[in-house]
CSV table of C-alpha atoms in Angstrom, one decimal:
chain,number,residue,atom,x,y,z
A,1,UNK,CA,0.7,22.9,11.2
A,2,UNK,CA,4.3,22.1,11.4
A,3,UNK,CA,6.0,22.6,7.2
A,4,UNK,CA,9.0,21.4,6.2
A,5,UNK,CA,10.6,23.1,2.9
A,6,UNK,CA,12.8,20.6,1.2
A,7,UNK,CA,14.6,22.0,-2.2
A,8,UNK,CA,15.0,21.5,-4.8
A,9,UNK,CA,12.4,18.9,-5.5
A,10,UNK,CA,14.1,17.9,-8.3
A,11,UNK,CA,17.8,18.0,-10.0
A,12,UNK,CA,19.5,16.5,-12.7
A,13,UNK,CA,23.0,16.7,-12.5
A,14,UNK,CA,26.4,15.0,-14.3
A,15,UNK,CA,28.6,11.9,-12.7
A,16,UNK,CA,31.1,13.5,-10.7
A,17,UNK,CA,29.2,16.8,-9.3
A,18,UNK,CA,27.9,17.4,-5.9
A,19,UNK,CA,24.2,18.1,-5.1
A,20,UNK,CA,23.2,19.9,-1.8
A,21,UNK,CA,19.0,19.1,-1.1
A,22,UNK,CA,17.8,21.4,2.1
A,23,UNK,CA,15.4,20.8,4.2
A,24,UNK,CA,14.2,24.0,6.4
A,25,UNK,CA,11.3,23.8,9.1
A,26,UNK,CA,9.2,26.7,8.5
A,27,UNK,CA,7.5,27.1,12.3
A,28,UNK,CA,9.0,25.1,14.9
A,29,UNK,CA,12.6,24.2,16.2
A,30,UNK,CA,14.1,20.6,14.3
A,31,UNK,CA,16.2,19.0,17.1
A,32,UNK,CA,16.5,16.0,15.1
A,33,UNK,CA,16.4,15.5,11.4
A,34,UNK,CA,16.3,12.2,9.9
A,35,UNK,CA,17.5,11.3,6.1
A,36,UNK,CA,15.2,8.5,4.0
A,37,UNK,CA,16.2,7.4,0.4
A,38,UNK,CA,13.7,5.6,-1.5
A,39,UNK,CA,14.1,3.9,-4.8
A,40,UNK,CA,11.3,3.1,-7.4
A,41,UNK,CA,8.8,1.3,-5.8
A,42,UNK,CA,10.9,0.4,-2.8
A,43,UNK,CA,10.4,1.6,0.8
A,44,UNK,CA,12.2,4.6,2.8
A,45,UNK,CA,15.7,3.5,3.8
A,46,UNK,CA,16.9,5.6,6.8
A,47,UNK,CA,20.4,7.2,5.8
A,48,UNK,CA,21.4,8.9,9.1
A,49,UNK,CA,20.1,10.8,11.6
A,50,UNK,CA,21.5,14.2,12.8
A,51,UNK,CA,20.8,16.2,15.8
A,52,UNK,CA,21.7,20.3,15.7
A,53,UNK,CA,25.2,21.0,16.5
A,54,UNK,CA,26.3,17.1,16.6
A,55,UNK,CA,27.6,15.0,14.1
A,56,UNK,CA,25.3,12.4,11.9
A,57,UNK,CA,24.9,9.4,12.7
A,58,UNK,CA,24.7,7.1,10.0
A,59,UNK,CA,23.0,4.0,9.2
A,60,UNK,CA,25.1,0.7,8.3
A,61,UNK,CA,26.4,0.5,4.3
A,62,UNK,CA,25.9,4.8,3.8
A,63,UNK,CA,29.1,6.1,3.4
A,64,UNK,CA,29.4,9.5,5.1
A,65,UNK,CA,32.3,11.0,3.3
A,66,UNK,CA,29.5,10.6,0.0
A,67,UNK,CA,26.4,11.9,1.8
A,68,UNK,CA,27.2,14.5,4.0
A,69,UNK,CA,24.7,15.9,6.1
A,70,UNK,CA,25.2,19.2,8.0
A,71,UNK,CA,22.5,20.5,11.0
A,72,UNK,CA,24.1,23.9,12.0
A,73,UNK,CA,21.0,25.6,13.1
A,74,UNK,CA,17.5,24.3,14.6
A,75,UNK,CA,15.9,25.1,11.0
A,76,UNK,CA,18.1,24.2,8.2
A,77,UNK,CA,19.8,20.7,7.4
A,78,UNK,CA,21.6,19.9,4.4
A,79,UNK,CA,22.4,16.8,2.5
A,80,UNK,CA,25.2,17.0,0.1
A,81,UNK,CA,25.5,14.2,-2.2
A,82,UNK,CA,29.2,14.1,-3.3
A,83,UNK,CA,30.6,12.8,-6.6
A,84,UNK,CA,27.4,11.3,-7.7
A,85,UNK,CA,27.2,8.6,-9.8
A,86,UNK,CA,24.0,7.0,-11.5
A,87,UNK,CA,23.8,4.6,-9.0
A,88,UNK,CA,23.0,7.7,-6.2
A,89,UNK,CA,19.7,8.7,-8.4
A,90,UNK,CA,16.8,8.1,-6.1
A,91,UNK,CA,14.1,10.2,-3.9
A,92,UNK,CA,16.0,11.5,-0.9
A,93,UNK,CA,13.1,12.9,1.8
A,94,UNK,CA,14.4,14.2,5.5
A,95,UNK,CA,12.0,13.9,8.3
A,96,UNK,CA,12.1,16.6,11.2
A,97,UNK,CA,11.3,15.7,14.8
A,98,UNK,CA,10.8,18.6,17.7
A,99,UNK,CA,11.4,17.7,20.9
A,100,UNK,CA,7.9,19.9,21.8
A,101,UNK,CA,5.5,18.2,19.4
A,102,UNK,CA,7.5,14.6,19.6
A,103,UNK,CA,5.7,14.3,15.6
A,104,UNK,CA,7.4,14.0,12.7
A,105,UNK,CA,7.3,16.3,9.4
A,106,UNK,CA,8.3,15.1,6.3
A,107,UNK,CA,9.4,17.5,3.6
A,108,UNK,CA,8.7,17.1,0.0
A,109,UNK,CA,11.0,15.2,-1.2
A,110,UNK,CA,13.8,15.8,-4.1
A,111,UNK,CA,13.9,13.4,-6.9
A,112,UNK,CA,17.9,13.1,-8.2
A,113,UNK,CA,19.1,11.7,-11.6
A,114,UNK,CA,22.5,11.4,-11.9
A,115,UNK,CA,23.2,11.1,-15.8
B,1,UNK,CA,15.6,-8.6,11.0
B,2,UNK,CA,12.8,-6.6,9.2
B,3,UNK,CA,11.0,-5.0,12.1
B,4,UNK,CA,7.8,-3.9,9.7
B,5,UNK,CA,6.0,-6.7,7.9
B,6,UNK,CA,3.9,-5.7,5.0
B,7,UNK,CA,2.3,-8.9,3.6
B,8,UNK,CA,0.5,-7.2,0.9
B,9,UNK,CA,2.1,-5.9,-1.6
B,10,UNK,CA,-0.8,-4.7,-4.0
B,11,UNK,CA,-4.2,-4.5,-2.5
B,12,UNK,CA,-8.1,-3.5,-4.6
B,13,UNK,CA,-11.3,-2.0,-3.5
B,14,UNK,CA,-14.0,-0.9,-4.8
B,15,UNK,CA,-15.1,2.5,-4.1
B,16,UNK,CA,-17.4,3.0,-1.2
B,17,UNK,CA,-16.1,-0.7,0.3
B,18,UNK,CA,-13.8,-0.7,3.5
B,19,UNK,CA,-10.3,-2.2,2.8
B,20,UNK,CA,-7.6,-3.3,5.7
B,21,UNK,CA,-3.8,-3.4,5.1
B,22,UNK,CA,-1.8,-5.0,7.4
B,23,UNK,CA,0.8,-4.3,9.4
B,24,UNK,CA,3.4,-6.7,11.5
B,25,UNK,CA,5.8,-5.3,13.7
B,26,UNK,CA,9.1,-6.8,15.9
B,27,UNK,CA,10.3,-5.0,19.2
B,28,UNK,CA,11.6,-5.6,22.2
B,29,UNK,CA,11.3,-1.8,23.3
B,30,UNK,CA,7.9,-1.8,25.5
B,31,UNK,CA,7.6,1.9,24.4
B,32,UNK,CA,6.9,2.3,20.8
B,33,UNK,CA,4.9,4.1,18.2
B,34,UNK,CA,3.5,3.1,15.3
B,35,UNK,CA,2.1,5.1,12.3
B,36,UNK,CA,0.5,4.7,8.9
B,37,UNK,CA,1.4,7.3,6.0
B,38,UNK,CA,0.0,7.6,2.8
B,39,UNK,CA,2.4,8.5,-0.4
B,40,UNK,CA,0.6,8.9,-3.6
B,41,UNK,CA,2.8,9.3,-6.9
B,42,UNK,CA,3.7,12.5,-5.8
B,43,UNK,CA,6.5,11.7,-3.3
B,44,UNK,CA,5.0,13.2,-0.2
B,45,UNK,CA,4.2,11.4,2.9
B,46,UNK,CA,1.1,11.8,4.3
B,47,UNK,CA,0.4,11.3,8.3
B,48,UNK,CA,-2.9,8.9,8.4
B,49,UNK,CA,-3.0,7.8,12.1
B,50,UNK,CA,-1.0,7.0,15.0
B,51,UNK,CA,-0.8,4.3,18.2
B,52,UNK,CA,1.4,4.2,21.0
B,53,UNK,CA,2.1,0.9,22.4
B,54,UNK,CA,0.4,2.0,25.9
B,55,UNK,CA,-2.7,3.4,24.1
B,56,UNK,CA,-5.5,1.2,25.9
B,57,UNK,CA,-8.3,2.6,22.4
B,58,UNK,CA,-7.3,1.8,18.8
B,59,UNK,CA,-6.9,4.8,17.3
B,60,UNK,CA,-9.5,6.3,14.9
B,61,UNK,CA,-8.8,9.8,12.4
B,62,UNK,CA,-11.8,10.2,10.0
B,63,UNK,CA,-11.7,7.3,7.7
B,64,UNK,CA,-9.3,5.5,9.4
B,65,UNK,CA,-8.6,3.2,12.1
B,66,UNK,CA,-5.9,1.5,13.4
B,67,UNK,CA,-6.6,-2.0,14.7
B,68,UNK,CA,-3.8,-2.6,17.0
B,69,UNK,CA,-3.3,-6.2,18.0
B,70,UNK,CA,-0.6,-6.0,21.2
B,71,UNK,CA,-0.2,-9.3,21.7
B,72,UNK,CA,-0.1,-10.2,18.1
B,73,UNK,CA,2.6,-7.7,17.5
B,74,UNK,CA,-0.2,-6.4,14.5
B,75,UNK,CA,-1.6,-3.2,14.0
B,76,UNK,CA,-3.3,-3.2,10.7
B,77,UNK,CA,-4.9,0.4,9.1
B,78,UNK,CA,-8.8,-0.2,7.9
B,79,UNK,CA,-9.8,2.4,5.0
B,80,UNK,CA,-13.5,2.7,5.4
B,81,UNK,CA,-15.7,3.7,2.5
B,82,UNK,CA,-12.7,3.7,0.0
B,83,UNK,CA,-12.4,6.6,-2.5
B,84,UNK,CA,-10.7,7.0,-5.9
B,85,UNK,CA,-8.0,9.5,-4.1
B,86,UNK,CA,-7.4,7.1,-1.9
B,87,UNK,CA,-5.2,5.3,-4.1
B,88,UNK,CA,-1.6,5.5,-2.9
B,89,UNK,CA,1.5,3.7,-1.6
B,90,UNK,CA,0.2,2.8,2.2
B,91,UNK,CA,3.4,2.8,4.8
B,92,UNK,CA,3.6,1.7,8.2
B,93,UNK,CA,5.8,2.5,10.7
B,94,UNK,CA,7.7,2.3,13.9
B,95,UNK,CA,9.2,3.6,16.2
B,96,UNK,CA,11.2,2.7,19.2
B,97,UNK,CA,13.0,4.6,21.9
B,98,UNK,CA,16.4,6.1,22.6
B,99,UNK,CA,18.6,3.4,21.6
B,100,UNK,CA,17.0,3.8,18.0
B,101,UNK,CA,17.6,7.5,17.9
B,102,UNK,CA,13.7,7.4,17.4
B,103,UNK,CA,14.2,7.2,14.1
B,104,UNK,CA,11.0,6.2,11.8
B,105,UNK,CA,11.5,2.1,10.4
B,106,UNK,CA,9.0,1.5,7.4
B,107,UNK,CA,7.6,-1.4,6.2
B,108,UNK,CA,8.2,-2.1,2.0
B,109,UNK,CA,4.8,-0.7,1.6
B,110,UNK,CA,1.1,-1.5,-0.2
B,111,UNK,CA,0.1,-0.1,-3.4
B,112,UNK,CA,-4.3,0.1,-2.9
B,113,UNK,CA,-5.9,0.8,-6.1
B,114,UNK,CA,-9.7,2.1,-5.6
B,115,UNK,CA,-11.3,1.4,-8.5
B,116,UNK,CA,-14.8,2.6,-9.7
């Protein structure tokens, strides 16, 4: 079946650094990528949505010059949290969508503490 | 306006026993989808099932089954014969059509516990 390969799954990095989390679809063509956060016990808040070759589009209260997402190529989408502070720590997951299958695959998931 | 309702936000069973967790949902889009995922303390999301809003049959995968209500805007997720790996955050979801970018909307979740 469709695999999406989300790294890292995990980081731990210092106030004031950037993090990059990629998310890669292994077998099939991501047209549209889709960015969740989650916090402890909290349900998956969609960040922005980004189709290859366009710009995101980002949900209300997420500040795109902090998260910016990149979606070059139809297998490889990056989120690069900027200047993070403690408040950014949370489970960041992307969803990819093909315009064949119409599903959706979720990758792992990356679990950031900002410290 | 939240457009999935989880009422439930902790749910038991006992092993073996069938549980339902339900699921409200807002839309004006007549063309929708909605889908239940499983996230155990692992992070992952699990597909369970899927319905579209034309879909005339609930749908059924295995254990599960979707008990879609159209006019009641419900379409709650019945677990039959519960195991202990079934505990797990349960999400349901939507979603809608262009306008929306046919991004997934989740619901805040319900945490089952099977217990022996």
């Amino acid at each position: 079946g469709a695999v999406v390969s989300q790294h890292p799954s995990w980081v731990i990095c210092k106030s004031g650094t950037s993090v990059k989390i990629e998310c890669r679809s292994l077998d099939f063509q991501a047209t549209t990528m889709f960015w969740y956060r989650q916090f402890p016990k909290q349900s998956l808040m969609l960040m922005a949505t980004s189709n290859e070759g366009s710009k995101a589009t980002y949900e209300q209260g997420v500040e795109k010059d902090k998260f910016l997402i990149n979606h070059a190529s139809l297998t490889l989408s990056t989120l690069t949290v900027t200047s993070a502070h403690p408040e950014d720590s949370s489970f960041y997951i992307c969803s990819a969508r093909d315009r064949e299958h119409l599903g959706y695959t979720f990758g792992s998931g990356t679990r950031l503490t900002v410290v | 306006a939240q457009k999935i309702t989880q009422t439930q936000p902790g749910m038991f069973v006992q092993e073996k026993e069938a549980v339902t967790l339900d699921c409200t949902y807002d839309t004006s889009d007549p063309s929708y989808g909605l889908f239940w995922y499983k996230q155990p303390s692992s992070g992952e999301m699990i597909f369970l099932i899927y319905q579209g809003s034309y879909d005339q049959q609930n749908a059924t995968e295995g254990r599960y089954s979707l008990n879609f209500q159209k006019a009641r805007k419900s379409a709650n997720l019945v677990i039959s014969a519960s195991q202990l790996g079934d505990s797990a955050m349960y999400f349901c979801a939507m979603r809608e059509g262009p306008n929306s970018g046919y991004a997934l909307n989740f619901g805040k979740g319900t945490s089952l516990l099977v217990t022996p």
